mmCIF file of C-alpha atoms and ligand atoms in Angstrom:
data_model
loop_
_atom_site.group_PDB
_atom_site.id
_atom_site.type_symbol
_atom_site.label_atom_id
_atom_site.label_comp_id
_atom_site.label_asym_id
_atom_site.label_seq_id
_atom_site.Cartn_x
_atom_site.Cartn_y
_atom_site.Cartn_z
ATOM 1 C CA MET B 1 0.000 0.000 0.000
ATOM 2 C CA ARG B 2 1.292 3.497 -0.798
ATOM 3 C CA SER B 3 1.529 6.098 1.995
ATOM 4 C CA PHE B 4 -1.345 8.571 2.317
ATOM 5 C CA ASP B 5 -2.622 11.295 4.643
ATOM 6 C CA TYR B 6 -5.430 10.478 7.052
ATOM 7 C CA HIS B 7 -8.069 12.960 8.279
ATOM 8 C CA ARG B 8 -10.908 12.387 10.723
ATOM 9 C CA PRO B 9 -13.063 15.548 10.631
ATOM 10 C CA SER B 10 -15.781 16.182 13.204
ATOM 11 C CA SER B 11 -17.985 18.462 11.071
ATOM 12 C CA LEU B 12 -19.164 18.573 7.453
ATOM 13 C CA PRO B 13 -17.327 21.857 6.677
ATOM 14 C CA GLU B 14 -14.114 20.306 8.050
ATOM 15 C CA ALA B 15 -14.713 17.223 5.891
ATOM 16 C CA ALA B 16 -15.229 19.367 2.776
ATOM 17 C CA LYS B 17 -12.025 21.274 3.539
ATOM 18 C CA ALA B 18 -10.003 18.083 4.081
ATOM 19 C CA PHE B 19 -11.397 16.572 0.868
ATOM 20 C CA ALA B 20 -10.464 19.629 -1.181
ATOM 21 C CA ALA B 21 -6.955 19.917 0.288
ATOM 22 C CA ALA B 22 -5.345 17.303 -1.968
ATOM 23 C CA PRO B 23 -6.045 15.692 -5.323
ATOM 24 C CA ASP B 24 -7.155 12.038 -5.329
ATOM 25 C CA THR B 25 -8.661 12.190 -1.846
ATOM 26 C CA ARG B 26 -11.185 9.433 -1.020
ATOM 27 C CA LEU B 27 -13.912 9.253 1.614
ATOM 28 C CA LEU B 28 -13.555 6.305 4.005
ATOM 29 C CA ALA B 29 -16.482 4.531 5.701
ATOM 30 C CA GLY B 30 -16.111 0.878 6.790
ATOM 31 C CA GLY B 31 -13.147 0.337 4.459
ATOM 32 C CA MET B 32 -14.433 -3.104 3.401
ATOM 33 C CA THR B 33 -14.144 -2.213 -0.278
ATOM 34 C CA LEU B 34 -11.753 0.734 -0.310
ATOM 35 C CA ILE B 35 -8.959 -0.758 1.824
ATOM 36 C CA PRO B 36 -8.672 -4.011 -0.206
ATOM 37 C CA ALA B 37 -8.689 -1.870 -3.383
ATOM 38 C CA MET B 38 -5.793 0.165 -1.926
ATOM 39 C CA LYS B 39 -3.928 -2.989 -0.932
ATOM 40 C CA MET B 40 -4.236 -4.257 -4.499
ATOM 41 C CA ARG B 41 -3.248 -0.802 -5.811
ATOM 42 C CA LEU B 42 -6.524 -0.495 -7.694
ATOM 43 C CA ALA B 43 -7.041 2.734 -5.722
ATOM 44 C CA LEU B 44 -4.111 5.010 -4.902
ATOM 45 C CA PRO B 45 -5.515 7.937 -2.918
ATOM 46 C CA THR B 46 -3.180 10.610 -1.613
ATOM 47 C CA ALA B 47 -5.465 11.168 1.402
ATOM 48 C CA LEU B 48 -8.391 9.529 3.178
ATOM 49 C CA VAL B 49 -11.202 11.434 4.901
ATOM 50 C CA ASP B 50 -12.652 9.124 7.552
ATOM 51 C CA LEU B 51 -16.398 9.771 7.948
ATOM 52 C CA GLY B 52 -16.525 8.100 11.383
ATOM 53 C CA GLY B 53 -16.455 11.386 13.324
ATOM 54 C CA LEU B 54 -19.510 12.963 11.657
ATOM 55 C CA ALA B 55 -22.628 12.940 13.855
ATOM 56 C CA GLU B 56 -24.925 13.643 10.860
ATOM 57 C CA LEU B 57 -24.163 10.184 9.435
ATOM 58 C CA ARG B 58 -25.139 8.205 12.543
ATOM 59 C CA GLY B 59 -28.319 6.633 13.878
ATOM 60 C CA ILE B 60 -31.607 5.116 12.797
ATOM 61 C CA ARG B 61 -34.721 7.328 13.018
ATOM 62 C CA ALA B 62 -38.135 5.674 12.796
ATOM 63 C CA GLY B 63 -41.117 7.837 11.829
ATOM 64 C CA ARG B 64 -44.789 7.184 11.078
ATOM 65 C CA GLU B 65 -44.297 6.916 7.318
ATOM 66 C CA GLU B 66 -40.579 6.398 6.852
ATOM 67 C CA ILE B 67 -37.383 5.245 8.447
ATOM 68 C CA GLY B 68 -34.082 7.124 8.086
ATOM 69 C CA ILE B 69 -30.768 5.293 8.313
ATOM 70 C CA GLY B 70 -27.519 7.246 8.711
ATOM 71 C CA ALA B 71 -24.860 6.558 6.083
ATOM 72 C CA MET B 72 -22.349 5.254 8.666
ATOM 73 C CA VAL B 73 -24.787 2.733 10.144
ATOM 74 C CA ARG B 74 -23.207 -0.695 9.808
ATOM 75 C CA HIS B 75 -24.946 -3.707 8.266
ATOM 76 C CA VAL B 76 -24.964 -5.445 11.671
ATOM 77 C CA ASP B 77 -26.837 -2.498 13.208
ATOM 78 C CA VAL B 78 -29.494 -2.435 10.465
ATOM 79 C CA ALA B 79 -29.936 -6.203 10.853
ATOM 80 C CA GLY B 80 -30.224 -5.889 14.636
ATOM 81 C CA SER B 81 -32.414 -2.777 14.818
ATOM 82 C CA ALA B 82 -35.798 -3.474 16.449
ATOM 83 C CA ASP B 83 -37.287 -0.523 14.507
ATOM 84 C CA VAL B 84 -36.082 -1.803 11.118
ATOM 85 C CA ARG B 85 -37.234 -5.331 11.952
ATOM 86 C CA ARG B 86 -40.692 -4.036 12.943
ATOM 87 C CA LEU B 87 -41.194 -1.553 10.101
ATOM 88 C CA ILE B 88 -39.353 -3.156 7.142
ATOM 89 C CA PRO B 89 -38.418 -6.737 8.095
ATOM 90 C CA ALA B 90 -37.171 -7.416 4.551
ATOM 91 C CA LEU B 91 -34.533 -4.683 4.971
ATOM 92 C CA SER B 92 -33.352 -6.127 8.262
ATOM 93 C CA ALA B 93 -33.079 -9.594 6.687
ATOM 94 C CA LEU B 94 -31.219 -8.176 3.680
ATOM 95 C CA ALA B 95 -28.618 -6.486 5.916
ATOM 96 C CA GLY B 96 -28.219 -9.705 7.935
ATOM 97 C CA GLY B 97 -27.439 -11.616 4.734
ATOM 98 C CA ILE B 98 -24.606 -9.371 3.536
ATOM 99 C CA GLY B 99 -21.177 -11.054 3.397
ATOM 100 C CA ASP B 100 -19.962 -12.534 6.676
ATOM 101 C CA PRO B 101 -19.864 -11.274 10.303
ATOM 102 C CA GLN B 102 -16.590 -9.388 9.724
ATOM 103 C CA VAL B 103 -18.028 -7.517 6.721
ATOM 104 C CA ARG B 104 -21.294 -6.772 8.557
ATOM 105 C CA ASN B 105 -19.358 -5.431 11.557
ATOM 106 C CA ARG B 106 -17.469 -2.861 9.465
ATOM 107 C CA GLY B 107 -19.435 -2.245 6.251
ATOM 108 C CA THR B 108 -21.939 0.621 6.114
ATOM 109 C CA ILE B 109 -25.052 1.377 4.094
ATOM 110 C CA GLY B 110 -23.500 4.613 2.782
ATOM 111 C CA GLY B 111 -20.337 2.813 1.642
ATOM 112 C CA SER B 112 -22.345 0.090 -0.043
ATOM 113 C CA ILE B 113 -24.540 2.400 -2.106
ATOM 114 C CA ALA B 114 -21.712 4.842 -2.936
ATOM 115 C CA ASN B 115 -19.698 1.889 -4.229
ATOM 116 C CA ASN B 116 -22.706 0.549 -6.211
ATOM 117 C CA ASP B 117 -21.267 -2.889 -6.874
ATOM 118 C CA PRO B 118 -23.584 -4.490 -9.466
ATOM 119 C CA ALA B 119 -24.003 -7.515 -7.146
ATOM 120 C CA ALA B 120 -24.572 -5.569 -3.892
ATOM 121 C CA ASP B 121 -27.773 -6.008 -1.895
ATOM 122 C CA TYR B 122 -28.698 -2.516 -0.646
ATOM 123 C CA PRO B 123 -29.135 -0.956 -4.110
ATOM 124 C CA ALA B 124 -32.037 -3.396 -4.702
ATOM 125 C CA ALA B 125 -33.698 -2.314 -1.448
ATOM 126 C CA LEU B 126 -33.297 1.396 -2.223
ATOM 127 C CA LEU B 127 -34.726 0.985 -5.711
ATOM 128 C CA GLY B 128 -37.413 -1.480 -4.626
ATOM 129 C CA LEU B 129 -38.659 0.773 -1.844
ATOM 130 C CA GLY B 130 -38.272 4.087 -3.682
ATOM 131 C CA ALA B 131 -35.830 5.467 -1.103
ATOM 132 C CA THR B 132 -34.346 8.971 -1.024
ATOM 133 C CA ILE B 133 -30.640 9.638 -0.503
ATOM 134 C CA THR B 134 -29.770 12.809 1.423
ATOM 135 C CA THR B 135 -26.268 14.095 0.742
ATOM 136 C CA SER B 136 -24.171 17.035 1.875
ATOM 137 C CA LYS B 137 -25.604 18.925 -1.153
ATOM 138 C CA ARG B 138 -29.116 17.649 -2.000
ATOM 139 C CA LYS B 139 -31.725 14.898 -1.981
ATOM 140 C CA ILE B 140 -31.583 12.259 -4.738
ATOM 141 C CA ALA B 141 -34.322 9.716 -5.544
ATOM 142 C CA ALA B 142 -33.020 6.138 -5.731
ATOM 143 C CA ASP B 143 -34.421 5.942 -9.291
ATOM 144 C CA LYS B 144 -31.853 8.610 -10.279
ATOM 145 C CA PHE B 145 -28.980 7.594 -7.984
ATOM 146 C CA PHE B 146 -27.621 4.349 -9.491
ATOM 147 C CA THR B 147 -26.305 5.394 -12.886
ATOM 148 C CA GLY B 148 -24.169 2.389 -13.961
ATOM 149 C CA MET B 149 -21.611 -0.199 -12.908
ATOM 150 C CA PHE B 150 -19.842 1.245 -9.816
ATOM 151 C CA GLU B 151 -21.295 4.623 -10.882
ATOM 152 C CA THR B 152 -23.704 6.895 -9.003
ATOM 153 C CA ALA B 153 -25.097 10.405 -9.297
ATOM 154 C CA LEU B 154 -22.690 11.592 -6.552
ATOM 155 C CA ASP B 155 -20.253 14.388 -7.381
ATOM 156 C CA ALA B 156 -16.629 14.180 -6.186
ATOM 157 C CA GLY B 157 -16.530 14.813 -2.446
ATOM 158 C CA GLU B 158 -20.331 14.714 -2.065
ATOM 159 C CA ILE B 159 -21.099 12.870 1.156
ATOM 160 C CA ILE B 160 -24.139 10.636 1.694
ATOM 161 C CA LEU B 161 -25.687 11.583 5.044
ATOM 162 C CA GLN B 162 -28.776 9.415 5.247
ATOM 163 C CA VAL B 163 -31.055 7.055 3.346
ATOM 164 C CA THR B 164 -34.805 7.477 3.930
ATOM 165 C CA PHE B 165 -37.077 4.520 3.211
ATOM 166 C CA PRO B 166 -40.842 5.092 2.905
ATOM 167 C CA LEU B 167 -42.652 2.302 4.752
ATOM 168 C CA PRO B 168 -44.113 -0.256 2.313
ATOM 169 C CA ALA B 169 -47.386 -2.150 2.748
ATOM 170 C CA MET B 170 -45.273 -5.275 2.317
ATOM 171 C CA ALA B 171 -41.807 -6.161 1.037
ATOM 172 C CA ALA B 172 -39.541 -9.165 0.574
ATOM 173 C CA TYR B 173 -35.989 -9.788 -0.620
ATOM 174 C CA GLU B 174 -34.877 -13.063 -2.163
ATOM 175 C CA LYS B 175 -31.224 -13.629 -2.932
ATOM 176 C CA PHE B 176 -29.384 -16.448 -4.676
ATOM 177 C CA ARG B 177 -25.918 -15.909 -3.280
ATOM 178 C CA SER B 178 -22.455 -16.802 -4.443
ATOM 179 C CA PRO B 179 -21.323 -19.419 -1.909
ATOM 180 C CA ALA B 180 -17.825 -17.894 -1.841
ATOM 181 C CA SER B 181 -18.379 -14.137 -1.500
ATOM 182 C CA ARG B 182 -22.089 -14.168 -0.488
ATOM 183 C CA TYR B 183 -22.700 -11.405 -3.034
ATOM 184 C CA ALA B 184 -25.921 -11.804 -5.030
ATOM 185 C CA LEU B 185 -25.703 -13.913 -8.152
ATOM 186 C CA VAL B 186 -29.219 -12.543 -8.437
ATOM 187 C CA GLY B 187 -31.237 -10.695 -5.794
ATOM 188 C CA VAL B 188 -34.845 -9.530 -6.199
ATOM 189 C CA PHE B 189 -36.533 -6.980 -3.939
ATOM 190 C CA VAL B 190 -40.330 -6.890 -4.268
ATOM 191 C CA ALA B 191 -42.409 -4.204 -2.539
ATOM 192 C CA LYS B 192 -46.007 -3.050 -2.488
ATOM 193 C CA THR B 193 -45.690 0.689 -1.923
ATOM 194 C CA SER B 194 -48.015 3.705 -1.975
ATOM 195 C CA SER B 195 -46.829 4.333 -5.546
ATOM 196 C CA GLY B 196 -47.549 0.749 -6.680
ATOM 197 C CA VAL B 197 -45.646 -2.517 -6.961
ATOM 198 C CA ARG B 198 -41.883 -2.177 -7.382
ATOM 199 C CA VAL B 199 -39.469 -4.972 -8.333
ATOM 200 C CA ALA B 200 -35.727 -4.242 -8.237
ATOM 201 C CA VAL B 201 -33.077 -6.692 -9.414
ATOM 202 C CA THR B 202 -29.398 -6.813 -8.459
ATOM 203 C CA GLY B 203 -26.577 -9.125 -9.535
ATOM 204 C CA ALA B 204 -28.090 -9.968 -12.907
ATOM 205 C CA ALA B 205 -26.904 -7.062 -15.053
ATOM 206 C CA PRO B 206 -24.151 -4.409 -15.097
ATOM 207 C CA GLY B 207 -26.249 -2.425 -12.616
ATOM 208 C CA VAL B 208 -29.329 -2.660 -10.415
ATOM 209 C CA PHE B 209 -32.578 -2.155 -12.362
ATOM 210 C CA ARG B 210 -36.362 -2.186 -12.016
ATOM 211 C CA ALA B 211 -38.121 -5.110 -13.709
ATOM 212 C CA THR B 212 -41.065 -3.186 -15.124
ATOM 213 C CA ALA B 213 -42.655 -6.189 -16.882
ATOM 214 C CA LEU B 214 -42.862 -7.995 -13.545
ATOM 215 C CA GLU B 215 -44.194 -4.841 -11.870
ATOM 216 C CA SER B 216 -47.030 -4.634 -14.440
ATOM 217 C CA LEU B 217 -48.032 -8.277 -13.983
ATOM 218 C CA LEU B 218 -47.982 -7.999 -10.192
ATOM 219 C CA SER B 219 -49.910 -4.710 -10.260
ATOM 220 C CA GLU B 220 -52.781 -6.526 -11.956
ATOM 221 C CA LYS B 221 -52.727 -9.413 -9.502
ATOM 222 C CA PHE B 222 -50.301 -9.725 -6.593
ATOM 223 C CA THR B 223 -50.012 -13.510 -6.588
ATOM 224 C CA PRO B 224 -47.317 -15.967 -7.711
ATOM 225 C CA GLU B 225 -49.827 -17.319 -10.252
ATOM 226 C CA ALA B 226 -49.816 -13.915 -11.988
ATOM 227 C CA LEU B 227 -46.254 -14.746 -13.107
ATOM 228 C CA ALA B 228 -47.055 -18.237 -14.407
ATOM 229 C CA GLY B 229 -45.557 -18.745 -17.850
ATOM 230 C CA PHE B 230 -43.593 -15.478 -17.694
ATOM 231 C CA ARG B 231 -40.000 -15.814 -18.896
ATOM 232 C CA PHE B 232 -37.607 -12.984 -18.105
ATOM 233 C CA PRO B 233 -35.569 -12.127 -21.254
ATOM 234 C CA ALA B 234 -31.876 -13.019 -21.024
ATOM 235 C CA GLU B 235 -30.685 -10.258 -23.393
ATOM 236 C CA GLY B 236 -28.233 -7.891 -21.719
ATOM 237 C CA LEU B 237 -27.843 -9.977 -18.548
ATOM 238 C CA ASN B 238 -24.443 -10.952 -17.094
ATOM 239 C CA ALA B 239 -22.748 -14.164 -18.136
ATOM 240 C CA ASP B 240 -19.666 -15.338 -16.230
ATOM 241 C CA MET B 241 -18.165 -18.420 -14.581
ATOM 242 C CA HIS B 242 -20.924 -18.340 -11.953
ATOM 243 C CA GLY B 243 -23.811 -18.593 -14.412
ATOM 244 C CA ASP B 244 -24.883 -17.677 -17.920
ATOM 245 C CA ALA B 245 -27.501 -15.095 -18.879
ATOM 246 C CA GLN B 246 -30.278 -17.710 -19.229
ATOM 247 C CA PHE B 247 -29.581 -18.977 -15.723
ATOM 248 C CA ARG B 248 -29.767 -15.464 -14.299
ATOM 249 C CA ALA B 249 -32.950 -14.704 -16.263
ATOM 250 C CA ASN B 250 -34.565 -17.833 -14.846
ATOM 251 C CA LEU B 251 -33.444 -16.872 -11.330
ATOM 252 C CA ILE B 252 -35.166 -13.490 -11.655
ATOM 253 C CA SER B 253 -38.513 -15.163 -12.405
ATOM 254 C CA VAL B 254 -38.079 -17.844 -9.732
ATOM 255 C CA LEU B 255 -36.963 -15.454 -6.984
ATOM 256 C CA THR B 256 -39.748 -12.976 -7.759
ATOM 257 C CA ARG B 257 -42.361 -15.745 -7.582
ATOM 258 C CA ARG B 258 -40.823 -16.965 -4.314
ATOM 259 C CA ALA B 259 -40.879 -13.473 -2.788
ATOM 260 C CA VAL B 260 -44.524 -12.945 -3.731
ATOM 261 C CA ALA B 261 -45.515 -16.434 -2.526
ATOM 262 C CA ASN B 262 -43.867 -15.788 0.854
ATOM 263 C CA LEU B 263 -45.580 -12.416 1.164
ATOM 264 C CA VAL B 264 -49.002 -13.785 0.297
ATOM 265 C CA ALA B 265 -48.563 -16.765 2.658
ATOM 266 C CA GLY B 266 -47.231 -14.610 5.488
ATOM 267 C CA GLY B 267 -49.882 -11.907 5.227
ATOM 268 C CA GLY B 268 -47.291 -9.373 4.068
ATOM 269 C CA LYS B 269 -44.601 -9.975 6.682
ATOM 270 C CA SER B 270 -41.319 -10.990 5.113
HETATM 271 C C1 LIG T 301 -15.652 -10.567 1.671
HETATM 272 C C2 LIG T 301 -16.707 -9.561 1.344
HETATM 273 C C3 LIG T 301 -17.997 -9.982 1.112
HETATM 274 C C4 LIG T 301 -18.994 -9.060 0.804
HETATM 275 N N1 LIG T 301 -20.266 -9.506 0.568
HETATM 276 C C5 LIG T 301 -21.233 -8.633 0.261
HETATM 277 C C6 LIG T 301 -22.568 -9.049 0.022
HETATM 278 O O1 LIG T 301 -22.933 -10.216 0.127
HETATM 279 N N2 LIG T 301 -23.491 -8.094 -0.307
HETATM 280 C C7 LIG T 301 -23.176 -6.768 -0.394
HETATM 281 O O2 LIG T 301 -24.054 -5.962 -0.685
HETATM 282 N N3 LIG T 301 -21.932 -6.340 -0.140
HETATM 283 C C8 LIG T 301 -20.960 -7.215 0.195
HETATM 284 N N4 LIG T 301 -19.692 -6.755 0.461
HETATM 285 C C9 LIG T 301 -19.410 -5.301 0.416
HETATM 286 C C10 LIG T 301 -19.719 -4.676 1.777
HETATM 287 O O3 LIG T 301 -21.119 -4.562 1.910
HETATM 288 C C11 LIG T 301 -19.099 -3.281 1.997
HETATM 289 O O4 LIG T 301 -19.554 -2.863 3.212
HETATM 290 C C12 LIG T 301 -19.439 -2.184 1.014
HETATM 291 O O5 LIG T 301 -19.160 -2.484 -0.304
HETATM 292 C C13 LIG T 301 -18.624 -0.924 1.268
HETATM 293 O O6 LIG T 301 -18.994 -0.358 2.459
HETATM 294 P P1 LIG T 301 -17.917 0.311 3.394
HETATM 295 O O7 LIG T 301 -18.677 1.006 4.473
HETATM 296 O O8 LIG T 301 -16.920 -0.697 3.814
HETATM 297 O O9 LIG T 301 -17.282 1.427 2.427
HETATM 298 P P2 LIG T 301 -15.769 1.809 2.062
HETATM 299 O O10 LIG T 301 -15.028 0.613 1.583
HETATM 300 O O11 LIG T 301 -15.156 2.592 3.157
HETATM 301 O O12 LIG T 301 -16.057 2.797 0.848
HETATM 302 C C14 LIG T 301 -16.553 2.318 -0.380
HETATM 303 C C15 LIG T 301 -16.719 3.491 -1.349
HETATM 304 O O13 LIG T 301 -17.804 4.319 -0.955
HETATM 305 C C16 LIG T 301 -17.369 5.676 -0.722
HETATM 306 N N5 LIG T 301 -18.145 6.146 0.439
HETATM 307 C C17 LIG T 301 -18.235 5.506 1.631
HETATM 308 N N6 LIG T 301 -19.097 6.157 2.436
HETATM 309 C C18 LIG T 301 -19.550 7.236 1.734
HETATM 310 C C19 LIG T 301 -20.476 8.275 2.034
HETATM 311 N N7 LIG T 301 -21.133 8.347 3.219
HETATM 312 N N8 LIG T 301 -20.700 9.217 1.084
HETATM 313 C C20 LIG T 301 -20.087 9.150 -0.124
HETATM 314 N N9 LIG T 301 -19.197 8.180 -0.449
HETATM 315 C C21 LIG T 301 -18.940 7.223 0.473
HETATM 316 C C22 LIG T 301 -15.867 5.555 -0.492
HETATM 317 O O14 LIG T 301 -15.213 6.761 -0.851
HETATM 318 C C23 LIG T 301 -15.514 4.414 -1.423
HETATM 319 O O15 LIG T 301 -15.375 4.872 -2.741
HETATM 320 C C24 LIG T 301 -18.687 -7.669 0.759
HETATM 321 C C25 LIG T 301 -17.377 -7.236 1.017
HETATM 322 C C26 LIG T 301 -16.398 -8.159 1.305
HETATM 323 C C27 LIG T 301 -15.001 -7.661 1.586
#
């Protein structure tokens, strides 16, 4: 690893100043992605700005219609939060299924969505629930946030402060994981929200996306039978040593049906 400067600001203005002080500065959250990238020399920052001292990025706030999760909240804390489990159990289960205990004890929701790995879990939840990302500059709808593989709408130095999830009528996440990394080979987040049925898919393509054909079918009838005979098209899906595009396409249909079946059987709790 190359030497670099390290800053741990305690306010947002201090963080902005530290970020601007040197070229190639990177923000640091849990370090689960950034530190290995530095070790492999895929990232060579001249300085790191550790977000751990910023109060604005902490805590989980439950409201009547939404729940706000600070960007520095770790996966283990989302999984273990009584409020998240009560209000959006699918989100709690998703966080509890990320990686392994070491990753969940360091990794944060802000780091995960800023990184926007095409196989990461949280992007599916944000898109599936129609979340809003609050940054140091503005609010961004999840539909506009994930712009491509490892790409987001964030500007350089723009800090994610919080993610706000509107409470769904019901939601479920089904993931077919890689047995080695536990990343999603395919993950499907299904939610019935005030703006209709939303289905978000991760792991299957170069970036997270909404499966609008599935949303239309489920809007007509929210049952697994509504998807009978539906085949998700394989065009444009990922093909690698873990599975070809046809396999991933089939997983999307199967996991969506499974999520809906569980929701219907469980009266909406999943
Ligand atoms: C072995 C292993 C298994 C994993 N398995 C899974 C899995 O199954 N599912 C899954 O979803 N993920 C998985 N991950 C990734 C994990 O969830 C990480 O937590 C996540 O990718 C990065 O979060 P972090 O807090 O560690 O961010 P960091 O590594 O610190 O930062 C990642 C990037 O985000 C930027 N960033 C961080 N915080 C902010 C912020 N608040 N505002 C703006 N930019 C910010 C950083 O500058 C950096 O570019 C795995 C990781 C490992 C190492």
